[in-house]
Amino acid sequence: MDLKLFGEVFVTLLVITDPPGMMPIFLALTGPLPARDRNRAAWQAVALALGVIVIFAVAGQTLLAYLHVDLPALQAAGGLLLILVALELLTGKADDPSQQVTSNIALVPLGTPLLAGPGAIVATMLFVQQAGGLADYTAIAAAIVAVMAAVWVVLRFSGVIVKILRPGGIEVLTRIAGLLLAAIAVQLIADAIAAFVTQYLTMS
């Protein structure tokens, strides 16, 4: 297994999913629930996010081909969406979770789009496309599972973590994650532009 690729995928997806930023949202959505139901919600949200990411990692290229959409276009769109998310994290103007109305908050909005959003999907598809063999695929799969496990641990013990970090610590971590997410978004857009230019020069 390529440990360097494992580290790249793990750090990228961990920043995108933003477990510290998910804690207050998760607690706000599951606050009225008993501890047992809150734990089950954490497991369901992570399981759904893992399923969505795996589906797009395996069949995303086929879906894009059917829709006649190039990966750089999806990459640029994902970068733009990530910038919006990063700005919300940096400015603290994320949508009020109490306004979300759904029959199962573990699936929507926790599982998707908060965990398995466009950023995580695009990043995973890019890593899969660049993979060169079984060792790379193994590293990517292991990193995805490791990130989802880390997210589950944070959500599962979010009540204790919030008491330790306190609101100020969570806010600082959220701002740092927003800054890193903005950098990843800019890199996605830059790579997409470079891919479009290369494709244009090749065609001409």
Coordinates of C-alpha atoms in Angstrom, one line a residue:
M1 CA 0.0 0.0 0.0
D2 CA 1.2 3.5 -0.9
L3 CA 1.4 5.2 2.5
K4 CA 2.0 8.6 0.9
L5 CA -1.2 8.4 -1.2
F6 CA -3.0 7.1 1.9
G7 CA -1.9 10.2 3.8
E8 CA -2.9 12.5 1.0
V9 CA -6.4 11.0 0.7
F10 CA -6.9 10.8 4.4
V11 CA -5.9 14.5 5.1
T12 CA -7.9 15.8 2.1
L13 CA -11.1 13.9 3.0
L14 CA -10.7 14.7 6.7
V15 CA -10.5 18.4 6.0
I16 CA -13.5 18.3 3.7
T17 CA -15.7 16.3 6.1
D18 CA -14.5 18.7 8.9
P19 CA -15.4 16.6 12.0
P20 CA -14.8 19.5 14.5
G21 CA -17.2 21.6 12.5
M22 CA -19.7 18.7 12.4
M23 CA -19.9 18.4 16.2
P24 CA -22.0 21.4 17.0
I25 CA -24.3 20.7 14.0
F26 CA -24.7 17.1 15.0
L27 CA -25.4 18.0 18.6
A28 CA -27.9 20.6 17.5
L29 CA -29.8 18.1 15.3
T30 CA -29.7 15.2 17.8
G31 CA -29.9 17.1 21.0
P32 CA -33.5 16.2 21.8
L33 CA -32.8 12.5 21.2
P34 CA -31.8 9.9 23.8
A35 CA -28.2 8.9 23.9
R36 CA -28.9 5.6 22.2
D37 CA -30.7 7.3 19.3
R38 CA -27.9 9.8 19.1
N39 CA -25.3 7.1 18.8
R40 CA -27.4 5.3 16.1
A41 CA -27.7 8.6 14.2
A42 CA -23.9 8.9 14.2
W43 CA -23.5 5.4 12.8
Q44 CA -26.2 5.8 10.1
A45 CA -24.8 9.2 8.9
V46 CA -21.3 7.7 8.5
A47 CA -22.6 4.5 6.8
L48 CA -24.6 6.6 4.3
A49 CA -21.7 8.9 3.6
L50 CA -19.3 5.9 3.1
G51 CA -21.8 4.3 0.7
V52 CA -22.2 7.4 -1.4
I53 CA -18.5 8.0 -1.6
V54 CA -17.8 4.4 -2.6
I55 CA -20.5 4.5 -5.3
F56 CA -19.1 7.6 -6.9
A57 CA -15.5 6.2 -6.6
V58 CA -16.6 3.0 -8.4
A59 CA -19.2 4.3 -10.9
G60 CA -18.6 8.0 -11.0
Q61 CA -16.6 7.9 -14.3
T62 CA -19.4 5.9 -16.0
L63 CA -22.0 8.3 -14.8
L64 CA -20.0 11.3 -16.1
A65 CA -19.5 9.6 -19.4
Y66 CA -23.3 9.0 -19.7
L67 CA -24.0 12.6 -19.0
H68 CA -21.2 13.8 -21.4
V69 CA -19.5 15.8 -18.6
D70 CA -15.7 16.0 -18.4
L71 CA -14.0 15.4 -15.0
P72 CA -12.4 18.9 -15.1
A73 CA -15.9 20.5 -15.4
L74 CA -17.0 18.5 -12.3
Q75 CA -13.7 19.4 -10.6
A76 CA -14.2 23.1 -11.2
A77 CA -17.8 22.9 -10.1
G78 CA -16.8 21.1 -6.9
G79 CA -14.1 23.7 -6.3
L80 CA -16.6 26.5 -6.6
L81 CA -19.0 24.8 -4.2
L82 CA -16.1 24.1 -1.8
I83 CA -15.3 27.8 -1.8
L84 CA -18.8 28.6 -0.7
V85 CA -18.5 26.0 2.1
A86 CA -15.1 27.4 3.1
L87 CA -16.5 30.9 3.3
E88 CA -19.3 29.7 5.5
L89 CA -16.8 28.0 7.8
L90 CA -14.5 31.1 7.9
T91 CA -17.3 33.6 8.5
G92 CA -19.5 31.5 10.7
K93 CA -22.5 32.0 8.4
A94 CA -23.3 28.3 7.9
D95 CA -27.0 27.5 7.4
D96 CA -28.9 27.1 10.7
P97 CA -29.2 23.4 11.3
S98 CA -32.5 23.9 13.1
Q99 CA -34.1 25.0 9.8
Q100 CA -33.5 21.5 8.3
V101 CA -36.7 19.5 8.2
T102 CA -36.4 15.8 7.4
S103 CA -37.7 12.5 8.5
N104 CA -34.2 11.2 9.3
I105 CA -31.6 13.7 10.2
A106 CA -28.9 11.0 10.2
L107 CA -29.4 10.6 6.5
V108 CA -30.2 14.2 5.5
P109 CA -28.4 16.5 6.1
L110 CA -25.8 14.7 8.2
G111 CA -24.9 11.8 5.9
T112 CA -25.4 13.9 2.8
P113 CA -24.6 16.6 1.9
L114 CA -22.6 17.5 5.0
L115 CA -20.4 14.4 5.0
A116 CA -20.7 13.0 1.5
G117 CA -20.9 16.3 -0.3
P118 CA -19.6 17.4 -3.7
G119 CA -16.1 18.1 -2.3
A120 CA -15.6 14.6 -0.9
I121 CA -17.1 13.0 -4.1
V122 CA -15.0 15.0 -6.5
A123 CA -11.8 14.5 -4.4
T124 CA -12.4 10.8 -4.3
M125 CA -13.1 10.5 -8.0
L126 CA -9.9 12.4 -8.8
F127 CA -7.8 10.1 -6.6
V128 CA -9.3 7.0 -8.2
Q129 CA -8.7 8.4 -11.7
Q130 CA -5.0 9.1 -10.8
A131 CA -4.5 5.7 -9.2
G132 CA -2.1 3.4 -11.0
G133 CA -2.7 0.0 -9.7
L134 CA -3.9 -2.2 -6.9
A135 CA -1.6 -0.7 -4.3
D136 CA -3.1 2.8 -5.0
Y137 CA -6.7 1.5 -4.9
T138 CA -6.0 -0.2 -1.6
A139 CA -4.5 3.0 -0.2
I140 CA -7.5 5.1 -1.3
A141 CA -10.0 2.6 0.1
A142 CA -8.1 2.3 3.4
A143 CA -8.0 6.2 3.7
I144 CA -11.8 6.5 3.0
V145 CA -12.6 3.9 5.7
A146 CA -10.1 5.5 8.1
V147 CA -11.7 9.0 7.6
M148 CA -15.2 7.6 8.1
A149 CA -14.1 5.8 11.2
A150 CA -12.5 9.1 12.5
V151 CA -15.7 11.0 11.8
W152 CA -17.8 8.3 13.6
V153 CA -15.5 8.5 16.7
V154 CA -15.9 12.3 16.8
L155 CA -19.7 12.1 16.4
R156 CA -20.0 9.2 18.8
F157 CA -18.1 11.1 21.5
S158 CA -19.0 14.6 20.4
G159 CA -20.7 15.4 23.8
V160 CA -17.5 14.8 25.7
I161 CA -15.3 16.5 23.0
V162 CA -17.4 19.6 23.1
K163 CA -17.1 19.8 26.9
I164 CA -13.3 19.5 26.6
L165 CA -12.7 22.0 23.7
R166 CA -15.5 24.4 24.6
P167 CA -17.2 26.6 22.0
G168 CA -14.0 28.7 21.5
G169 CA -11.8 25.7 20.7
I170 CA -14.4 24.4 18.2
E171 CA -14.7 27.8 16.5
V172 CA -10.9 28.0 16.1
L173 CA -10.7 24.5 14.6
T174 CA -13.6 25.3 12.3
R175 CA -11.9 28.4 11.0
I176 CA -8.6 26.5 10.4
A177 CA -10.6 23.8 8.5
G178 CA -12.2 26.6 6.4
L179 CA -8.9 28.0 5.5
L180 CA -7.5 24.6 4.4
L181 CA -10.7 23.9 2.6
A182 CA -10.4 27.2 0.7
A183 CA -6.9 26.2 -0.3
I184 CA -8.1 22.8 -1.6
A185 CA -10.9 24.5 -3.5
V186 CA -8.5 26.9 -5.2
Q187 CA -6.2 24.0 -6.1
L188 CA -9.1 22.1 -7.6
I189 CA -10.1 25.1 -9.8
A190 CA -6.5 25.7 -10.9
D191 CA -6.1 22.1 -11.8
A192 CA -9.3 22.1 -13.8
I193 CA -8.3 25.2 -15.7
A194 CA -4.9 23.6 -16.5
A195 CA -6.7 20.5 -17.7
F196 CA -9.0 22.5 -19.9
V197 CA -6.0 24.5 -21.4
T198 CA -4.0 21.3 -22.0
Q199 CA -7.0 19.7 -23.6
Y200 CA -7.5 22.8 -25.9
L201 CA -3.9 22.8 -26.9
T202 CA -4.0 19.1 -27.7
M203 CA -7.0 19.5 -29.8
S204 CA -5.5 22.5 -31.7

